[in-house]
PDB file of C-alpha atoms in Angstrom:
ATOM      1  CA  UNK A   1      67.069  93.073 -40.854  1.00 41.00           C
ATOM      2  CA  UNK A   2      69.068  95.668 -38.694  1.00 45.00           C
ATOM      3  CA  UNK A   3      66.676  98.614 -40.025  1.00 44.00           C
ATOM      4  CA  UNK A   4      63.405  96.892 -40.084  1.00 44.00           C
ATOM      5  CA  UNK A   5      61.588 100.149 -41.069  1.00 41.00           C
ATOM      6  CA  UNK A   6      62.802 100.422 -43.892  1.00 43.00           C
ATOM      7  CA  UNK A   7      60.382  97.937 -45.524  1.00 43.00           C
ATOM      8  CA  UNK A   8      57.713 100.311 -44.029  1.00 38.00           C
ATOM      9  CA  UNK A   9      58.983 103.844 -44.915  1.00 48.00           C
ATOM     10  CA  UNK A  10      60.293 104.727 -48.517  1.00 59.00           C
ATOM     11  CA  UNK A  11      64.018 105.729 -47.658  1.00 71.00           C
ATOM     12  CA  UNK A  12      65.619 108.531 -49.015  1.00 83.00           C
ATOM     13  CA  UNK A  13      69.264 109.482 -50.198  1.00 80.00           C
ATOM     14  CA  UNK A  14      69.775 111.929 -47.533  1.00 84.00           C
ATOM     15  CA  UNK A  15      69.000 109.119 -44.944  1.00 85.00           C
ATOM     16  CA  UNK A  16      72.790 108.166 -45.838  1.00 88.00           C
ATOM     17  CA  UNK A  17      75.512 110.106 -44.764  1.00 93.00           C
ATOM     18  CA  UNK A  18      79.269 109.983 -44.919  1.00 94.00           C
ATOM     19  CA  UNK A  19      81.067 111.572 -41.610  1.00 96.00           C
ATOM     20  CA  UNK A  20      84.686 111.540 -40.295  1.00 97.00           C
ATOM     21  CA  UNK A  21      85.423 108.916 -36.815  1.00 96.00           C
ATOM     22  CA  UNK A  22      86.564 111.707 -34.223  1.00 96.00           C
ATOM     23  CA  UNK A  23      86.355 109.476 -32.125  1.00 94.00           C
ATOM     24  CA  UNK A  24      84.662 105.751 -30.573  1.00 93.00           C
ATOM     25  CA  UNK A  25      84.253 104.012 -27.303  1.00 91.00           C
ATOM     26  CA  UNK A  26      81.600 101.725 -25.334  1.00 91.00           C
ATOM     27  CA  UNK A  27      78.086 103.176 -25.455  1.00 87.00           C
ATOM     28  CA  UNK A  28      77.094 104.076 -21.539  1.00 80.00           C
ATOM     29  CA  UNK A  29      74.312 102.658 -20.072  1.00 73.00           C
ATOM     30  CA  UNK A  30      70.781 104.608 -20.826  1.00 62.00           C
ATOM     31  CA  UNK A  31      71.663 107.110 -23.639  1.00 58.00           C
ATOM     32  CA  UNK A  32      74.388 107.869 -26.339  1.00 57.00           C
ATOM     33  CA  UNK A  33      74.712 111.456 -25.882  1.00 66.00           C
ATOM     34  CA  UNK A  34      75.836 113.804 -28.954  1.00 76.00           C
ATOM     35  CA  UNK A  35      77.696 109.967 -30.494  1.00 87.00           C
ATOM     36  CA  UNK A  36      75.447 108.102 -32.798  1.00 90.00           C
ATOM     37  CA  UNK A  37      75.691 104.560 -31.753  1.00 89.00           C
ATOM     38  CA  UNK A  38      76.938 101.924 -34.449  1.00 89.00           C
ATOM     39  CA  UNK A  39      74.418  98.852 -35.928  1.00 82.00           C
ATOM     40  CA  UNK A  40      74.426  96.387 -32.377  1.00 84.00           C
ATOM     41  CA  UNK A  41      74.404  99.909 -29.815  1.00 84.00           C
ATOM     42  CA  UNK A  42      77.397  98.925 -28.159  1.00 88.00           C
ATOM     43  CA  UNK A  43      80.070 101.212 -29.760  1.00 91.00           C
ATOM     44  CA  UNK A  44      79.248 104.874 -30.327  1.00 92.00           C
ATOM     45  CA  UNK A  45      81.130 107.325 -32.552  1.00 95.00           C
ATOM     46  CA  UNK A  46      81.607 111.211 -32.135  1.00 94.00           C
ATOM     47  CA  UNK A  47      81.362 112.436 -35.543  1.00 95.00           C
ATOM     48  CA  UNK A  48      82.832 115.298 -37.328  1.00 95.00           C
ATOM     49  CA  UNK A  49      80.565 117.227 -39.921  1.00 95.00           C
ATOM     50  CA  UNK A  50      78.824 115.274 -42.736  1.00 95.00           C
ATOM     51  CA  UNK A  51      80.727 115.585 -45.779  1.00 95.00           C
ATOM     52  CA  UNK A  52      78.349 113.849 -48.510  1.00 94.00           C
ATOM     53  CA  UNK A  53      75.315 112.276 -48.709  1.00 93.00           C
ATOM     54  CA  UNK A  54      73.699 109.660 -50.964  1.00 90.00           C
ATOM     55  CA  UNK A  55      72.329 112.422 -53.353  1.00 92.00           C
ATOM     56  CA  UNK A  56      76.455 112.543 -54.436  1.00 94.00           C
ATOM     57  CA  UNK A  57      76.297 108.877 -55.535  1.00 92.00           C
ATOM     58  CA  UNK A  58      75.088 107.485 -58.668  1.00 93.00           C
ATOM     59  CA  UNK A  59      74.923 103.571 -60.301  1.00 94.00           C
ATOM     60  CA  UNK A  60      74.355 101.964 -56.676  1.00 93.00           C
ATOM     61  CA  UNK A  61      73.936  98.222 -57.030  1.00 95.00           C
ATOM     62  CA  UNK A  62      73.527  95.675 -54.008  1.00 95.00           C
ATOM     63  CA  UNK A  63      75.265  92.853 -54.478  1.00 95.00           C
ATOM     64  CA  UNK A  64      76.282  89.772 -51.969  1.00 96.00           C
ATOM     65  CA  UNK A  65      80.227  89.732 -51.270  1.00 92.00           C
ATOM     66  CA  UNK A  66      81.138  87.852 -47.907  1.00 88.00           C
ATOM     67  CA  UNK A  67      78.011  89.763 -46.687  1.00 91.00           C
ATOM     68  CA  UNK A  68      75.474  92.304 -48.322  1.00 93.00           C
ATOM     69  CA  UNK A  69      76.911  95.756 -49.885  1.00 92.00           C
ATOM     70  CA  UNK A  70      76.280  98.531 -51.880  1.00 92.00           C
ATOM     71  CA  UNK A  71      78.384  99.086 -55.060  1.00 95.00           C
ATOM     72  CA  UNK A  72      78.652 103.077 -55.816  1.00 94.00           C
ATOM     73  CA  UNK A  73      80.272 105.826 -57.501  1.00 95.00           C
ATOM     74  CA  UNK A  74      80.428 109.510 -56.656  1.00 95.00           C
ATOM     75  CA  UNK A  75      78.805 112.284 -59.052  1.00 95.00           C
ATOM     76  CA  UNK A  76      81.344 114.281 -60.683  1.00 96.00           C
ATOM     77  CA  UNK A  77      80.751 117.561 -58.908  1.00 95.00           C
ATOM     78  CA  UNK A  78      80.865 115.239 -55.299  1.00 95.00           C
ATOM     79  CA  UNK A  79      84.493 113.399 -55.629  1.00 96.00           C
ATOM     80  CA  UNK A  80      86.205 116.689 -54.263  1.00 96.00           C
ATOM     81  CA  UNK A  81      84.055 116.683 -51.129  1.00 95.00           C
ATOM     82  CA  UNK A  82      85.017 112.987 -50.573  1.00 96.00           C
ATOM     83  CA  UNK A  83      88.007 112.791 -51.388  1.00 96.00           C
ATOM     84  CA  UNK A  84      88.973 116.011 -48.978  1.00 97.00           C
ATOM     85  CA  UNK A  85      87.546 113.733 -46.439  1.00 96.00           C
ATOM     86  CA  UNK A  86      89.030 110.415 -47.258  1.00 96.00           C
ATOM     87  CA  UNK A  87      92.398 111.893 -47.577  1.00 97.00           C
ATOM     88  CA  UNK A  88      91.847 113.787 -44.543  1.00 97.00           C
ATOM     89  CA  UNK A  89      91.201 109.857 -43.070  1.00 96.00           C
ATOM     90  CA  UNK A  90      94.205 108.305 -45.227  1.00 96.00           C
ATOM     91  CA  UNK A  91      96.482 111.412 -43.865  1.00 96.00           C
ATOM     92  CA  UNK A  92      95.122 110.616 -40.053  1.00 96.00           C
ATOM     93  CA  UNK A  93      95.153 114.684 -39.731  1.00 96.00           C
ATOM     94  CA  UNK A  94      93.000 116.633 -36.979  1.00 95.00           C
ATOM     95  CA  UNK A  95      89.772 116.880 -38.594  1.00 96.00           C
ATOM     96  CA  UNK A  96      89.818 112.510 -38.817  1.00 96.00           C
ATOM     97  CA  UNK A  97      92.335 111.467 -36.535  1.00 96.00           C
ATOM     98  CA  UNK A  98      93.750 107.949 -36.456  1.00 95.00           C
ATOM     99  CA  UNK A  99      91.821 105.116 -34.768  1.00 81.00           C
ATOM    100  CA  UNK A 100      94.151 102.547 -36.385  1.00 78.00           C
ATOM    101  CA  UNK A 101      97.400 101.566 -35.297  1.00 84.00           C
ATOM    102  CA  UNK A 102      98.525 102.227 -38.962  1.00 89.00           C
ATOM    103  CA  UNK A 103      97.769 106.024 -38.703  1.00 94.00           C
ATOM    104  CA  UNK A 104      94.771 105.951 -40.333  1.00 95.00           C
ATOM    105  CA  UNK A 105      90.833 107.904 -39.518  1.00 95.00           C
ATOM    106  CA  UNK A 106      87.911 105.753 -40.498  1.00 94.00           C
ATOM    107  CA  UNK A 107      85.033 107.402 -42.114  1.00 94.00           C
ATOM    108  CA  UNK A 108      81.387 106.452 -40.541  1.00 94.00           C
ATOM    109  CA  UNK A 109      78.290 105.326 -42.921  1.00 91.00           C
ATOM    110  CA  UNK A 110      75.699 106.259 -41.256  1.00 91.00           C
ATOM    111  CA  UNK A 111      72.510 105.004 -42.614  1.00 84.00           C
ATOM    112  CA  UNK A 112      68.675 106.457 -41.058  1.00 83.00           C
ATOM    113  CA  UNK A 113      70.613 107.373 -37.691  1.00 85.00           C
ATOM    114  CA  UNK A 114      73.223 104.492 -37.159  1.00 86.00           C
ATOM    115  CA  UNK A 115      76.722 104.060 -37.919  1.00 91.00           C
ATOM    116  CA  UNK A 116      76.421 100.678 -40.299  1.00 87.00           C
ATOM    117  CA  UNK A 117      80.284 100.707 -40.809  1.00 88.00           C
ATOM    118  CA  UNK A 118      83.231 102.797 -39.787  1.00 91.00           C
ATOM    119  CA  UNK A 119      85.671 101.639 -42.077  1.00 89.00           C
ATOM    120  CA  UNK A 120      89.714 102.474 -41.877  1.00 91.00           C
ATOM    121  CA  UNK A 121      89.852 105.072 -45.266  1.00 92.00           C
ATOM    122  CA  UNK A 122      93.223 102.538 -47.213  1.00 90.00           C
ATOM    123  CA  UNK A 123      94.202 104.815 -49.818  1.00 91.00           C
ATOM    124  CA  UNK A 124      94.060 108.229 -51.455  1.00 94.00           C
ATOM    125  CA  UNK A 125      91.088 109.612 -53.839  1.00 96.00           C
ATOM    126  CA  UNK A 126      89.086 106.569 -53.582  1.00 93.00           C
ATOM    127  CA  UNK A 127      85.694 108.613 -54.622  1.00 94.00           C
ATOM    128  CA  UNK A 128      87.614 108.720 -58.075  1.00 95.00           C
ATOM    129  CA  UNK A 129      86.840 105.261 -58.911  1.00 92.00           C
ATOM    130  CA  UNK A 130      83.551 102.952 -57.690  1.00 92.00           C
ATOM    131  CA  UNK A 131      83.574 102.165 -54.220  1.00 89.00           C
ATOM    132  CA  UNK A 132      81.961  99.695 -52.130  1.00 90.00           C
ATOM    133  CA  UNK A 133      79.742 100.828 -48.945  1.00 87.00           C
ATOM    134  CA  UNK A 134      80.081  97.792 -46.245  1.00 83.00           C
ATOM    135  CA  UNK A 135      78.337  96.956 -42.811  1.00 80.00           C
ATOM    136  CA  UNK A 136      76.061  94.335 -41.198  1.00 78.00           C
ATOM    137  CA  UNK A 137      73.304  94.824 -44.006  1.00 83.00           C
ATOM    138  CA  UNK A 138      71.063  92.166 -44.872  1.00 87.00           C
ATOM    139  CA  UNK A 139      69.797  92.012 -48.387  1.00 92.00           C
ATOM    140  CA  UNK A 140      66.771  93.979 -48.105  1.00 89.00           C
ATOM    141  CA  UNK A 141      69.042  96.807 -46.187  1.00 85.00           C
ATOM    142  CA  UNK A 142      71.318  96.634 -49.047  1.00 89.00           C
ATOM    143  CA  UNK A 143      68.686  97.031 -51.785  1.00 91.00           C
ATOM    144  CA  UNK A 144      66.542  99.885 -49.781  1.00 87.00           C
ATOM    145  CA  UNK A 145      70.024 102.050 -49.176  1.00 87.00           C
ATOM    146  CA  UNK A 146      70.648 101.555 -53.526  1.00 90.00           C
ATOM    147  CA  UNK A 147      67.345 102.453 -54.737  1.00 89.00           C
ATOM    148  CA  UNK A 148      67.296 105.145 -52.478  1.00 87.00           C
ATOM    149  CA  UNK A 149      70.419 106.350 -53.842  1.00 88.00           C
ATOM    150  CA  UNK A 150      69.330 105.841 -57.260  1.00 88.00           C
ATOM    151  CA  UNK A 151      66.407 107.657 -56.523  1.00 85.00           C
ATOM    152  CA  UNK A 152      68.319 110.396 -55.779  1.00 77.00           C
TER     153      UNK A 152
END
């Protein structure tokens, strides 16, 4: 389980948190600073400002796909919000700048504290349609981070 305390602590939707990669490198030896370290503690991102949070999802579902994940769609009144920041990514501009060689931003899921993914953002308005949140999750990860979204 990479958040075992989850199983002892009811998580909640704000525990998940969508932010813009500013920036990544190497976590130094005895702290991470203002970066949140990623899922193993051996990368850490800066982050820019959180732009959602799992209160803007609905209809989560885990499901197993190469891997655990987390099905979702945004609410209505929360696709503008994400989809100024994944076209921010997609567009590589200032406020997510590319990490890719392809001149895309990624956009960090941070889950209770940790960056579980950082994923390249591969298209435009992708809170329009279901998306799927990715990282090392193992199944009871997976199911804490839906009900907690479906909990709202």
């Amino acid at each position: 389980t990479l958040f075992p305390y989850t199983t002892l602590f009811r998580s909640k939707a704000t525990d998940l948190t969508f932010r813009p990669v500013l920036s990544s490198r190497l976590c130094e030896p005895g702290g991470v600073g203002e970066a949140l370290p990623g899922a193993d503690g051996s990368v850490c991102f800066q982050l820019g400002p959180v732009a959602a949070d799992g209160t803007d999802l609905r209809d989560a579902t885990a499901t197993e796909q190469q891997g655990w994940v987390v099905e979702v769609e945004a609410e209505p009144g929360a696709r503008a919000a994400l989809n100024k920041m994944f076209n921010a990514c997609y567009e590589g501009v200032a406020t997510c700048p590319p990490e890719s060689p392809g001149g895309r931003g990624s956009v960090a899921v941070v889950w209770m504290g940790r960056v579980v993914s950082a994923p390249v953002v591969n298209g435009a308005d992708l809170a329009d349609d279901g998306f799927v949140l990715t990282g090392d999750l193992s199944e009871a990860d997976a199911r804490a981070m839906a009900d907690a979204i479906d909990a709202g």
